[in-house]
Short mmCIF file of C-alpha atoms and ligand atoms in Angstrom, two decimals:
data_model
loop_
_atom_site.label_atom_id
_atom_site.label_comp_id
_atom_site.label_asym_id
_atom_site.label_seq_id
_atom_site.Cartn_x
_atom_site.Cartn_y
_atom_site.Cartn_z
CA MET U 261 18.13 17.89 32.10
CA ASP U 262 18.35 16.75 28.48
CA ARG U 263 15.32 14.54 27.85
CA ALA U 264 15.81 11.02 26.45
CA LYS U 265 12.24 10.43 25.33
CA PHE U 266 9.12 12.29 24.29
CA ILE U 267 5.58 10.90 24.31
CA LEU U 268 2.06 12.22 23.72
CA ASP U 269 -0.85 11.71 26.08
CA GLU U 270 -3.40 9.28 24.65
CA GLU U 271 -5.91 12.10 24.24
CA ASP U 272 -3.45 14.02 22.03
CA MET U 273 -3.11 11.20 19.51
CA PRO U 274 -4.02 12.08 15.92
CA THR U 275 -7.71 11.43 15.18
CA ALA U 276 -7.35 11.72 11.39
CA TRP U 277 -4.83 10.32 8.92
CA TYR U 278 -3.05 12.74 6.57
CA ASN U 279 -3.69 12.21 2.85
CA ILE U 280 -0.84 13.59 0.72
CA GLN U 281 -3.03 13.36 -2.40
CA ALA U 282 -4.70 16.60 -1.29
CA ASP U 283 -1.41 18.48 -1.52
CA LEU U 284 0.54 16.96 -4.42
CA PRO U 285 1.78 19.63 -6.87
CA GLU U 286 0.83 17.20 -9.68
CA PRO U 287 -1.73 14.40 -9.23
CA LEU U 288 -0.59 10.77 -9.13
CA PRO U 289 -0.74 8.85 -12.41
CA PRO U 290 -3.69 6.41 -12.48
CA LEU U 291 -3.60 2.67 -11.88
CA LEU U 292 -4.21 0.73 -15.11
CA HIS U 293 -6.16 -2.44 -15.68
CA PRO U 294 -3.73 -5.30 -16.47
CA ALA U 295 -5.63 -6.33 -19.62
CA THR U 296 -7.31 -3.18 -21.02
CA LYS U 297 -4.56 -0.77 -19.81
CA GLU U 298 -7.31 1.73 -19.00
CA PRO U 299 -7.49 3.55 -15.63
CA THR U 300 -8.97 1.29 -12.98
CA ILE U 301 -9.73 0.98 -9.29
CA LEU U 302 -8.46 -1.80 -7.05
CA PRO U 303 -10.25 -5.02 -8.16
CA PRO U 304 -13.60 -4.87 -6.28
CA PRO U 305 -13.87 -8.61 -5.62
CA LEU U 306 -10.61 -8.29 -3.69
CA PHE U 307 -10.94 -4.98 -1.81
CA VAL U 308 -13.85 -3.44 0.11
CA GLU U 309 -15.26 -0.13 -1.07
CA ALA U 310 -14.04 1.94 1.90
CA LEU U 311 -10.41 1.05 1.14
CA ASN U 312 -10.95 1.69 -2.56
CA GLU U 313 -12.32 5.15 -1.72
CA GLN U 314 -9.30 5.93 0.43
CA GLU U 315 -7.00 4.73 -2.33
CA PHE U 316 -8.12 7.55 -4.64
CA SER U 317 -9.38 10.16 -2.18
CA THR U 318 -8.09 13.74 -2.37
CA GLU U 319 -9.52 14.75 1.01
CA ARG U 320 -6.66 16.09 3.14
CA TRP U 321 -7.81 14.49 6.42
CA ILE U 322 -9.52 11.12 6.79
CA ASP U 323 -10.98 10.37 10.22
CA VAL U 324 -9.56 7.41 12.12
CA PRO U 325 -12.70 5.50 13.17
CA GLU U 326 -13.29 5.44 16.93
CA GLU U 327 -12.95 1.60 17.01
CA VAL U 328 -9.56 1.84 15.28
CA GLN U 329 -8.40 4.56 17.68
CA GLU U 330 -9.38 2.28 20.55
CA ILE U 331 -7.14 -0.52 19.25
CA TYR U 332 -4.35 1.93 18.36
CA ARG U 333 -4.38 2.99 22.01
CA THR U 334 -3.33 -0.54 23.06
CA TRP U 335 0.19 0.40 21.88
CA ARG U 336 0.08 3.96 20.53
CA PRO U 337 1.25 6.67 20.86
CA THR U 338 4.80 5.41 20.42
CA ILE U 339 7.86 7.06 21.91
CA LEU U 340 10.20 9.53 20.21
CA HIS U 341 13.67 8.85 21.59
CA ARG U 342 16.71 11.11 21.61
CA ALA U 343 19.70 8.85 20.87
CA HIS U 344 22.08 10.45 23.38
CA ARG U 345 24.11 7.28 23.76
CA LEU U 346 24.49 6.72 20.02
CA GLU U 347 25.54 10.37 19.59
CA LYS U 348 28.19 9.86 22.27
CA ALA U 349 29.40 6.60 20.73
CA LEU U 350 29.81 8.38 17.37
CA ASP U 351 31.24 11.50 19.01
CA THR U 352 29.03 13.61 16.76
CA PRO U 353 27.55 17.08 17.30
CA ALA U 354 24.42 15.86 15.40
CA LYS U 355 21.21 15.49 17.37
CA ILE U 356 19.71 12.09 16.56
CA PHE U 357 16.06 11.29 17.25
CA TYR U 358 14.28 8.05 16.50
CA LYS U 359 10.60 7.14 16.60
CA TYR U 360 10.34 3.51 17.62
CA GLU U 361 7.51 1.41 16.12
CA GLY U 362 8.81 -1.85 17.62
CA THR U 363 6.55 -1.59 20.68
CA SER U 364 3.43 -2.68 18.81
CA GLN U 365 2.30 -6.21 19.65
CA GLY U 366 3.50 -7.29 16.19
CA GLY U 367 6.87 -5.63 16.69
CA SER U 368 6.73 -3.16 13.77
CA HIS U 369 4.71 -0.40 12.08
CA LYS U 370 2.62 -2.95 10.13
CA PRO U 371 -0.26 -3.13 12.64
CA ASN U 372 -1.00 0.56 11.87
CA THR U 373 -2.64 -0.53 8.62
CA ALA U 374 -3.49 -4.12 9.58
CA VAL U 375 -5.86 -2.92 12.30
CA ALA U 376 -7.47 -0.35 9.99
CA GLN U 377 -7.90 -2.83 7.14
CA ALA U 378 -9.43 -5.44 9.45
CA TYR U 379 -11.87 -2.80 10.70
CA TYR U 380 -13.06 -1.71 7.23
CA ASN U 381 -13.50 -5.34 6.15
CA LYS U 382 -15.50 -6.09 9.29
CA GLN U 383 -17.68 -3.01 8.64
CA ALA U 384 -18.40 -4.25 5.12
CA GLY U 385 -19.63 -7.61 6.43
CA VAL U 386 -16.56 -9.57 5.35
CA LYS U 387 -16.01 -12.72 7.44
CA ARG U 388 -12.61 -13.82 6.30
CA ILE U 389 -9.39 -12.37 4.82
CA ALA U 390 -6.72 -14.11 2.75
CA THR U 391 -3.18 -12.77 2.46
CA GLU U 392 0.38 -13.83 1.72
CA THR U 393 3.50 -13.40 3.78
CA GLY U 394 7.21 -13.93 3.17
CA ALA U 395 9.05 -14.25 6.45
CA GLY U 396 5.85 -13.58 8.38
CA GLN U 397 5.93 -9.91 9.36
CA TRP U 398 2.81 -8.94 7.45
CA GLY U 399 1.01 -12.21 8.20
CA SER U 400 1.52 -11.73 11.92
CA ALA U 401 0.47 -8.06 11.87
CA LEU U 402 -2.75 -8.91 10.03
CA SER U 403 -3.37 -11.87 12.39
CA MET U 404 -3.31 -9.37 15.21
CA GLY U 405 -5.67 -6.98 13.35
CA CYS U 406 -8.12 -9.79 12.52
CA MET U 407 -8.00 -11.10 16.08
CA PHE U 408 -9.09 -7.70 17.42
CA PHE U 409 -12.09 -7.56 15.06
CA GLY U 410 -13.11 -11.23 15.15
CA LEU U 411 -12.27 -12.00 11.50
CA GLU U 412 -10.93 -15.28 10.20
CA LEU U 413 -7.56 -15.07 8.45
CA LYS U 414 -5.82 -17.45 6.08
CA VAL U 415 -2.13 -16.74 5.51
CA TYR U 416 -0.18 -18.28 2.62
CA MET U 417 3.42 -18.28 3.84
CA VAL U 418 6.30 -18.88 1.42
CA ARG U 419 7.25 -22.52 2.05
CA ILE U 420 10.97 -22.01 2.60
CA SER U 421 10.26 -19.43 5.34
CA TYR U 422 7.49 -21.60 6.76
CA ASN U 423 10.02 -24.38 7.25
CA GLN U 424 13.00 -22.26 8.29
CA LYS U 425 11.35 -19.51 10.33
CA PRO U 426 8.59 -21.07 12.46
CA TYR U 427 8.32 -18.40 15.14
CA ARG U 428 6.20 -15.88 13.27
CA ARG U 429 3.92 -18.72 12.13
CA ILE U 430 3.44 -19.67 15.77
CA LEU U 431 2.65 -16.04 16.58
CA MET U 432 0.00 -16.03 13.81
CA GLU U 433 -1.53 -19.27 15.09
CA THR U 434 -1.57 -18.00 18.66
CA TRP U 435 -3.61 -15.02 17.49
CA GLY U 436 -6.00 -17.46 15.79
CA ALA U 437 -5.00 -17.30 12.12
CA THR U 438 -4.59 -20.32 9.84
CA CYS U 439 -1.18 -20.41 8.19
CA VAL U 440 -0.23 -22.83 5.41
CA ALA U 441 3.00 -23.31 3.49
CA SER U 442 2.75 -21.97 -0.07
CA PRO U 443 2.46 -23.56 -2.62
CA SER U 444 -0.36 -25.41 -0.84
CA GLU U 445 -2.96 -28.06 -1.72
CA ASP U 446 -5.69 -25.51 -0.90
CA THR U 447 -5.81 -23.65 -4.24
CA ASN U 448 -5.80 -24.57 -7.93
CA ILE U 449 -2.63 -22.62 -8.58
CA GLY U 450 -0.95 -24.25 -5.55
CA ARG U 451 -1.94 -27.75 -6.70
CA THR U 452 -0.70 -27.00 -10.22
CA ILE U 453 2.69 -25.83 -8.97
CA LEU U 454 3.03 -28.79 -6.63
CA GLY U 455 2.07 -31.12 -9.49
CA GLN U 456 5.05 -29.85 -11.47
CA ASP U 457 7.43 -29.56 -8.54
CA PRO U 458 6.39 -31.25 -5.27
CA ASP U 459 9.45 -29.74 -3.54
CA SER U 460 8.85 -26.13 -4.68
CA PRO U 461 10.34 -23.74 -2.07
CA GLY U 462 7.61 -21.21 -2.96
CA SER U 463 7.98 -17.50 -3.62
CA LEU U 464 6.14 -14.34 -2.69
CA GLY U 465 4.66 -14.28 -6.20
CA MET U 466 3.18 -17.77 -5.80
CA ALA U 467 1.84 -16.94 -2.34
CA ILE U 468 0.15 -13.79 -3.70
CA SER U 469 -1.47 -15.83 -6.46
CA GLU U 470 -2.83 -18.32 -3.91
CA ALA U 471 -4.21 -15.60 -1.60
CA VAL U 472 -5.83 -13.77 -4.54
CA GLU U 473 -7.40 -17.01 -5.82
CA ASP U 474 -8.68 -17.78 -2.32
CA ALA U 475 -10.32 -14.34 -2.02
CA ALA U 476 -11.72 -14.44 -5.56
CA THR U 477 -13.32 -17.86 -5.02
CA HIS U 478 -14.90 -17.29 -1.58
CA ASP U 479 -17.86 -14.87 -1.34
CA ASP U 480 -17.17 -13.98 2.29
CA THR U 481 -13.44 -13.37 1.75
CA ARG U 482 -11.36 -10.34 0.74
CA TYR U 483 -7.67 -9.90 0.05
CA SER U 484 -5.28 -7.57 1.89
CA LEU U 485 -1.93 -5.99 1.08
CA GLY U 486 0.55 -4.71 3.68
CA SER U 487 2.47 -2.04 1.75
CA VAL U 488 2.76 -0.07 -1.55
CA LEU U 489 -0.90 1.00 -1.92
CA ASN U 490 -1.98 4.55 -1.12
CA HIS U 491 -4.38 3.49 1.65
CA VAL U 492 -1.62 1.54 3.40
CA LEU U 493 0.67 4.59 3.42
CA LEU U 494 -2.28 6.71 4.60
CA HIS U 495 -2.90 4.52 7.67
CA ASN U 496 0.76 4.76 8.62
CA THR U 497 0.70 8.58 8.74
CA VAL U 498 -0.54 8.28 12.32
CA ASN U 499 3.16 7.80 13.13
CA GLY U 500 4.46 10.85 11.25
CA LEU U 501 1.72 13.03 12.73
CA GLU U 502 2.65 11.94 16.26
CA THR U 503 6.32 12.55 15.52
CA LYS U 504 5.80 16.03 14.05
CA LYS U 505 3.79 17.08 17.06
CA LEU U 506 6.41 15.72 19.47
CA MET U 507 9.30 17.38 17.66
CA GLU U 508 7.64 20.77 17.45
CA GLU U 509 5.85 20.86 20.79
CA GLN U 510 8.05 18.84 23.13
CA ALA U 511 11.55 18.55 21.67
CA ASP U 512 11.28 22.11 20.34
CA THR U 513 13.07 21.29 17.10
CA TYR U 514 12.49 20.29 13.48
CA PRO U 515 14.50 17.73 11.51
CA ASP U 516 17.13 18.76 8.95
CA ILE U 517 17.21 15.19 7.68
CA ILE U 518 14.67 12.34 7.91
CA VAL U 519 15.90 8.80 7.17
CA GLY U 520 13.93 5.58 6.69
CA CYS U 521 14.12 2.19 4.97
CA VAL U 522 11.87 1.40 2.01
CA GLY U 523 10.60 -1.98 0.83
CA GLY U 524 7.16 -1.09 -0.49
CA GLY U 525 7.41 2.27 1.25
CA SER U 526 4.75 2.17 3.96
CA ASN U 527 6.69 2.76 7.17
CA PHE U 528 8.83 5.56 5.81
CA ALA U 529 6.03 7.34 3.95
CA GLY U 530 3.95 7.11 7.12
CA MET U 531 6.71 9.05 8.83
CA PHE U 532 7.69 11.62 6.22
CA LEU U 533 4.41 12.49 4.46
CA PRO U 534 3.29 14.99 7.13
CA PHE U 535 6.76 16.60 6.89
CA VAL U 536 7.00 16.63 3.08
CA LYS U 537 3.91 18.85 3.11
CA ASP U 538 6.09 21.60 4.65
CA LYS U 539 8.47 21.22 1.72
CA ILE U 540 5.65 21.41 -0.80
CA ASP U 541 4.31 24.52 1.00
CA GLY U 542 7.79 26.07 0.85
CA THR U 543 8.09 26.53 4.63
CA ARG U 544 10.93 23.98 4.95
CA PRO U 545 12.72 24.05 1.60
CA ASP U 546 15.98 22.62 3.00
CA LEU U 547 14.50 19.52 4.62
CA ARG U 548 16.18 16.36 3.27
CA ILE U 549 14.20 13.11 3.17
CA ILE U 550 16.33 10.03 2.42
CA CYS U 551 14.86 6.65 1.40
CA VAL U 552 17.26 3.75 2.03
CA GLU U 553 17.12 0.46 0.13
CA PRO U 554 19.45 -2.57 -0.18
CA THR U 555 22.03 -2.60 -2.99
CA SER U 556 20.72 -6.12 -3.75
CA CYS U 557 17.23 -4.76 -4.57
CA PRO U 558 17.92 -1.19 -5.78
CA THR U 559 14.44 -0.25 -6.97
CA LEU U 560 14.73 3.54 -6.62
CA THR U 561 18.44 3.93 -7.29
CA LYS U 562 18.72 1.62 -10.33
CA GLY U 563 15.18 0.86 -11.52
CA PRO U 564 13.57 3.09 -14.17
CA LEU U 565 10.30 4.93 -13.57
CA ALA U 566 7.95 2.89 -15.77
CA TRP U 567 4.56 1.20 -16.01
CA ASP U 568 4.74 -2.25 -14.45
CA PHE U 569 2.53 -4.90 -12.90
CA GLY U 570 2.23 -4.88 -9.12
CA ASP U 571 2.66 -8.65 -8.94
CA VAL U 572 4.89 -11.31 -10.42
CA ALA U 573 2.05 -13.03 -12.32
CA GLY U 574 1.01 -9.89 -14.24
CA MET U 575 -2.58 -10.07 -12.94
CA ALA U 576 -2.52 -7.07 -10.57
CA PRO U 577 -3.12 -3.49 -11.76
CA ILE U 578 -0.28 -1.71 -13.56
CA ALA U 579 1.29 1.17 -11.64
CA PHE U 580 3.68 3.94 -12.70
CA MET U 581 6.61 3.32 -10.40
CA ASN U 582 10.32 2.67 -10.19
CA THR U 583 10.70 -1.02 -10.89
CA LEU U 584 13.27 -3.74 -11.35
CA GLY U 585 10.73 -5.63 -13.50
CA HIS U 586 7.88 -7.72 -12.08
CA GLY U 587 9.82 -10.90 -12.84
CA PHE U 588 12.85 -9.75 -10.83
CA ILE U 589 13.62 -12.08 -7.94
CA PRO U 590 16.10 -10.40 -5.61
CA PRO U 591 18.83 -12.35 -3.82
CA PRO U 592 17.95 -13.87 -0.42
CA VAL U 593 19.14 -11.04 1.86
CA HIS U 594 17.97 -11.07 5.46
CA ALA U 595 15.94 -7.88 5.13
CA GLY U 596 13.01 -9.81 3.61
CA GLY U 597 10.74 -6.76 3.87
CA LEU U 598 12.89 -4.81 1.39
CA ARG U 599 12.77 -7.28 -1.50
CA TYR U 600 9.82 -6.00 -3.55
CA HIS U 601 10.46 -5.34 -7.28
CA GLY U 602 8.49 -2.08 -7.28
CA MET U 603 7.81 0.80 -4.91
CA ALA U 604 4.82 2.77 -3.63
CA PRO U 605 3.72 5.08 -6.49
CA ILE U 606 3.48 7.97 -3.99
CA ILE U 607 7.18 7.60 -3.13
CA CYS U 608 8.18 7.37 -6.81
CA HIS U 609 6.10 10.44 -7.64
CA LEU U 610 7.60 12.55 -4.84
CA ARG U 611 11.07 11.49 -5.89
CA LYS U 612 10.35 12.45 -9.52
CA LEU U 613 9.23 15.86 -8.23
CA GLY U 614 12.57 16.24 -6.42
CA LEU U 615 10.99 16.32 -2.95
CA ILE U 616 12.72 13.20 -1.59
CA GLU U 617 15.96 11.34 -2.40
CA ALA U 618 17.15 7.73 -2.34
CA THR U 619 20.31 5.78 -1.59
CA ALA U 620 21.28 2.10 -1.40
CA VAL U 621 23.48 0.30 1.15
CA PRO U 622 25.02 -3.20 1.23
CA GLN U 623 23.93 -5.84 3.75
CA MET U 624 27.13 -6.15 5.83
CA ALA U 625 27.27 -2.41 6.50
CA THR U 626 23.66 -2.46 7.69
CA PHE U 627 24.33 -5.15 10.29
CA GLU U 628 27.43 -3.29 11.45
CA ALA U 629 25.21 -0.24 12.01
CA GLY U 630 22.56 -2.38 13.72
CA VAL U 631 25.12 -3.75 16.16
CA THR U 632 26.41 -0.23 16.89
CA PHE U 633 22.81 0.80 17.61
CA ALA U 634 22.20 -2.24 19.85
CA ARG U 635 25.44 -1.53 21.74
CA SER U 636 24.56 2.12 22.35
CA GLU U 637 20.76 2.46 22.51
CA GLY U 638 20.17 -1.17 23.55
CA ILE U 639 17.54 -1.94 20.91
CA LEU U 640 18.09 -4.89 18.59
CA SER U 641 16.57 -3.66 15.33
CA ALA U 642 15.00 -5.45 12.38
CA PRO U 643 17.40 -6.06 9.45
CA GLU U 644 15.18 -3.72 7.38
CA THR U 645 15.53 -0.94 9.94
CA ASN U 646 19.31 -1.43 10.00
CA HIS U 647 19.39 0.08 6.49
CA ALA U 648 18.03 3.35 7.86
CA ILE U 649 20.33 3.18 10.87
CA ARG U 650 23.33 2.85 8.52
CA VAL U 651 22.51 6.11 6.74
CA THR U 652 21.61 7.88 9.99
CA ILE U 653 25.05 7.01 11.34
CA ASP U 654 26.73 8.08 8.08
CA GLU U 655 24.97 11.45 8.16
CA ALA U 656 25.91 11.90 11.83
CA LEU U 657 29.55 11.13 11.01
CA LYS U 658 29.47 13.75 8.23
CA CYS U 659 28.35 16.24 10.90
CA LYS U 660 31.36 15.24 12.95
CA GLN U 661 33.63 16.18 10.04
CA THR U 662 31.93 19.49 9.30
CA GLY U 663 31.17 20.38 12.93
CA GLU U 664 27.48 20.95 12.11
CA SER U 665 24.91 19.94 14.68
CA LYS U 666 22.10 18.86 12.37
CA THR U 667 18.92 17.30 13.69
CA ILE U 668 18.47 13.82 12.19
CA LEU U 669 15.19 11.92 12.54
CA LEU U 670 15.28 8.14 12.06
CA ALA U 671 12.09 6.23 11.28
CA HIS U 672 12.71 3.09 13.36
CA SER U 673 10.34 0.54 11.86
CA GLY U 674 10.68 -2.42 14.24
CA HIS U 675 12.63 -4.82 16.42
CA GLY U 676 14.62 -7.81 15.21
CA HIS U 677 13.70 -10.38 17.86
CA PHE U 678 12.60 -12.86 15.19
CA ASP U 679 15.72 -12.22 13.11
CA LEU U 680 18.32 -13.53 15.53
CA ALA U 681 19.54 -16.13 13.03
CA ALA U 682 20.58 -13.24 10.78
CA TYR U 683 22.46 -11.59 13.66
CA ASP U 684 24.04 -14.95 14.41
CA ALA U 685 25.24 -15.19 10.80
CA TYR U 686 26.66 -11.67 11.01
CA LEU U 687 28.34 -12.13 14.39
CA SER U 688 29.88 -15.45 13.36
CA GLY U 689 31.26 -14.01 10.10
CA LYS U 690 28.95 -15.95 7.78
CA LEU U 691 27.03 -13.06 6.28
CA GLU U 692 27.81 -11.89 2.74
CA ASP U 693 27.09 -8.92 0.53
CA TYR U 694 25.07 -9.66 -2.59
CA ASP U 695 25.90 -7.87 -5.80
CA TYR U 696 23.21 -6.15 -7.75
CA PRO U 697 22.39 -8.75 -10.41
CA GLU U 698 22.47 -6.39 -13.39
CA GLU U 699 21.85 -9.09 -15.97
CA LYS U 700 18.77 -10.37 -14.18
CA VAL U 701 17.34 -6.87 -13.94
CA LYS U 702 17.89 -6.34 -17.68
CA GLU U 703 16.07 -9.59 -18.37
CA ALA U 704 13.20 -8.66 -16.06
CA LEU U 705 12.91 -5.15 -17.55
CA ALA U 706 12.52 -6.64 -21.00
CA SER U 707 9.07 -7.89 -20.02
CA LEU U 708 7.53 -4.59 -18.88
CA PRO U 709 3.98 -4.19 -20.19
CA GLN U 710 3.53 -2.01 -23.30
CA VAL U 711 1.60 1.09 -22.26
CA ASP U 712 1.03 4.08 -24.56
CA ARG U 713 0.53 6.99 -22.18
C1 PLP Q 910 7.84 -4.90 6.35
C2 PLP Q 910 8.88 -4.08 7.03
C3 PLP Q 910 9.57 -3.04 6.35
C4 PLP Q 910 9.40 -2.74 4.90
O1 PLP Q 910 8.13 -2.41 4.47
P1 PLP Q 910 7.69 -0.92 4.11
O2 PLP Q 910 6.32 -1.06 3.55
O3 PLP Q 910 8.68 -0.35 3.15
O4 PLP Q 910 7.70 -0.16 5.38
C5 PLP Q 910 10.47 -2.28 7.07
N1 PLP Q 910 10.73 -2.53 8.38
C6 PLP Q 910 10.10 -3.50 9.05
C7 PLP Q 910 10.44 -3.73 10.49
C8 PLP Q 910 9.15 -4.31 8.41
O5 PLP Q 910 8.52 -5.29 9.09
#
């Protein structure tokens, strides 16, 4: 019998996260202070020490605290599926596997770090966390994490999403978080923006500024970020470690190609980092690792590798990363999680070293792939995940042409049950492709910070 799914026993779950910084052939460039441009840590009033230590640690293994393992076990380990029905639908000799992170209570990989971050804040005596959210994926994941550890959470949600996409807000409130539309009356920056434009639709940049101000002005409050940073990628390696074990020990195979979508990079890095180590070691030189992004926000495929601010306001540390410019505001595609102007420095560094590659796909083609996946495997995937599904299908179709039976591993980051309006737009022929706004990127790149390094 050809198995359809592979799963670990709870007692075989990873008990330590894998830290790629121990094995990088060249160390990561530092983070720079936004004003002095000297190497810096994450701003201490915003982040607790334990997370700051993890951010710069070069220890290969970092123990998952027992309390975090206990919460992980409420949904982990997650299942590795063999996509027999998709393979049949494509009539491909490729063997397609996917690791599905949509079975977490939040519906994606994001609770992997949300739970860990809530734990470390609780340990440090923090009472309250402030964060921002666009469409609500990160806000809801952190609401869940804070609920488990008895922390208060204030979420600044971009106003236009707050009004148009109420369901994730309701999820946050059910878990006990407070969610306000941003710009709000609750911060100085929010009041200033509303003073100038009472009908401001908000933006992720404004919401970040409000959450940072909130954390900086309350002694008991810290700030939290759901992607990009090293410690966020670290917490997500629990997924890649599970997958590697399942592939080697149960499915008795090893991927030729690993595919995932990248917004800030956390879900895909969490999957591929334990595998990229084999490439660095030279034991799997032919392994291909493909990052997929939208053509409307082509950070890796069109953005230069440069020093840029992590945030729109130019107040966050400066990172060396591929960037479209911190002032770049991507078009309103449905994959809200893939619209960040920069990218995790770890991903940019590995790409520079030639260890991973990147490609971009247009929105319509991603929904077509998502519908093919739903009509074969049954799972309705997040619009972000559909980007990875597109490239998985394309690689499987190449195998059909060449007759090769490659093993393809898809990092499936989450379900799309809160994105049905986007599917509705696609199915009723109302969805469009957005061109890469070259002029806007040029404008945004003109304001990169001057760094002499
Ligand atoms: C947030 C999100 C992403 C993008 O974020 P990364 O940090 O790049 O992983 C991808 N898929 C889903 C389902 C998400 O919720």
